[in-house]
Amino acid sequence: MNKNTILIIGANGQLGTVLGNELQELYGKENVIASDISPKPNFNGIFELLDATDYDAIENVVLKYSVTQIYHLAAILSANGEKHPLRTWDLNMTMMLNVFEVARLNNIEKVFFPSSIAVFGDAVDRENTLQESYLNPETVYGISKASGENWAQYYFKKYDLDIRSLRYPGVIGYQSLPGGGTTDYAVEIYHSAVKDEDFTCFLKDDTVLPMIFMDDAIRATIELMNAPKEKIKIRTSYNIASMSFSPKEITSAIKEECPNFKVDYKPDFRQEIADGWPKLIDDTAAREDWNWNPKYDLKSMTIEMLSKLKEKYKASCTDI
Ligand code: AKB
């Protein structure tokens, strides 16, 4: 078997933090190169400061370590993207095309490119959004991801570059915090509950969105990347689903463990973004092609989130 040397771009982010550790476990610390535009304090492994808008900088890291796979996780997300639309487009596209070009010209075996439920707009059935739905995204982040999906397919068809992609729902984990997304409330709410703080939600109580627990998101990513090439029939990006819930429903789930927890609602500009997204996505293709199967639902995720955050903060909502 060929040796895998993996470069993670955007390793300090919500997913990168957890994926980095998981890939180190799988491939060995010496075979995972974490990189980000800002330093990663106390990281136990190889780390490179890397600005992915700089083509040469990426190529230098690839050559220095004889990289064979790239996980490109750096991007400006939906909510932050709306504050600076042109800059978001420029950054997301420049970084992504740099990665695809470096990969093509340096014989990289596989690339992971994350897409998102943000690729969908009002053309879809929001109650059950199919894999092959028409994409008319309403945020600049969504537009950059929909374009990215098409670029991924283009590089695959034209150059046989093995790019694989998932349309992530909101990702919820205890290990890291998200930044600048519309689904971020569903992570922040657990931190407030454990710290015994009241929580103000920036979405309306009945706003249903697709979500996934971090363990499932990481497992999906690695299973997709390790699936035999002939199983990957979709070269834009796969829908993956796990659970869907509203702020009211996650609050009820938390209240089972933290009965005194209080939430109020002050919807802001992120409400409009959420209103344009699916409530539930259909992931039949991922299940059929590479056996995707989520393990967590809202209840089991809530138990895990609260118990891990109680350890982290050395606090317990039920003690107070
Ligand atoms: C966001 O909210 O922007 C992201 C996403 C769903 O892609 N979490």
XYZ file of N, CA, C and O and ligand atoms in Angstrom, residues 14 76-79 115-118 141 145 168-171 178-184 210 273 277, ligand 1:
108
model
N -13.604 24.486 13.020
C -14.462 23.578 13.788
C -14.229 22.117 13.389
O -14.040 21.252 14.235
N -14.926 31.009 4.212
C -15.775 31.915 4.999
C -17.194 31.368 4.900
O -17.683 31.073 3.805
N -17.854 31.231 6.053
C -19.168 30.567 6.098
C -20.318 31.537 5.792
O -20.108 32.716 5.507
N -21.538 31.011 5.932
C -22.720 31.716 5.420
C -22.969 33.088 6.047
O -23.192 34.071 5.331
N -22.939 33.157 7.371
C -23.329 34.418 8.018
C -22.245 35.471 7.843
O -22.525 36.617 7.433
N -18.749 20.749 0.829
C -19.833 21.624 0.397
C -20.826 21.716 1.553
O -20.475 21.372 2.696
N -22.031 22.173 1.277
C -22.936 22.539 2.379
C -24.381 22.511 1.905
O -24.662 22.664 0.707
N -25.300 22.406 2.866
C -26.724 22.572 2.557
C -27.012 23.977 2.027
O -28.092 24.220 1.490
N -26.041 24.880 2.157
C -26.218 26.255 1.658
C -26.279 26.323 0.135
O -26.604 27.376 -0.421
N -21.783 32.489 0.204
C -21.148 31.222 0.622
C -21.745 30.060 -0.174
O -21.027 29.218 -0.720
N -19.975 27.533 -2.845
C -19.965 26.067 -2.699
C -20.585 25.389 -3.932
O -20.078 24.359 -4.390
N -22.358 19.224 3.892
C -22.567 19.125 5.344
C -23.808 19.895 5.779
O -24.013 21.036 5.358
N -24.579 19.291 6.679
C -25.568 20.063 7.438
C -24.815 20.862 8.510
O -23.585 20.877 8.521
N -25.517 21.510 9.450
C -24.846 22.143 10.580
C -24.141 21.073 11.398
O -24.734 20.048 11.706
N -22.869 21.308 11.742
C -22.096 20.303 12.487
C -22.028 20.716 13.961
O -21.712 21.861 14.282
N -17.802 26.566 16.171
C -17.914 27.027 14.788
C -17.702 28.534 14.755
O -17.670 29.181 15.801
N -17.603 29.103 13.563
C -17.432 30.559 13.476
C -18.055 31.094 12.216
O -17.678 30.710 11.112
N -19.035 31.973 12.372
C -19.571 32.686 11.220
C -20.624 31.946 10.428
O -20.939 32.333 9.306
N -21.215 30.888 11.000
C -22.252 30.153 10.280
C -23.643 30.456 10.814
O -23.801 31.137 11.836
N -24.644 29.904 10.127
C -26.044 30.109 10.508
C -26.515 29.020 11.468
O -27.471 29.212 12.215
N -25.826 27.872 11.441
C -26.203 26.774 12.334
C -25.434 26.829 13.667
O -25.608 25.942 14.506
N -24.608 27.864 13.864
C -23.734 27.928 15.048
C -24.516 27.888 16.363
O -23.996 27.437 17.389
N -31.288 20.928 8.942
C -30.570 19.637 9.056
C -29.278 19.833 9.859
O -28.576 20.825 9.681
N -31.288 33.733 6.140
C -30.434 32.689 5.537
C -31.048 31.314 5.829
O -31.231 30.490 4.926
N -32.900 27.692 3.464
C -32.247 26.379 3.431
C -33.257 25.250 3.622
O -34.349 25.460 4.162
C -23.119 27.511 8.054
O -24.029 27.645 8.893
O -22.756 28.413 7.280
C -22.435 26.159 7.953
C -23.045 25.321 6.895
C -24.366 24.704 7.093
O -22.445 25.135 5.874
N -22.489 25.495 9.216
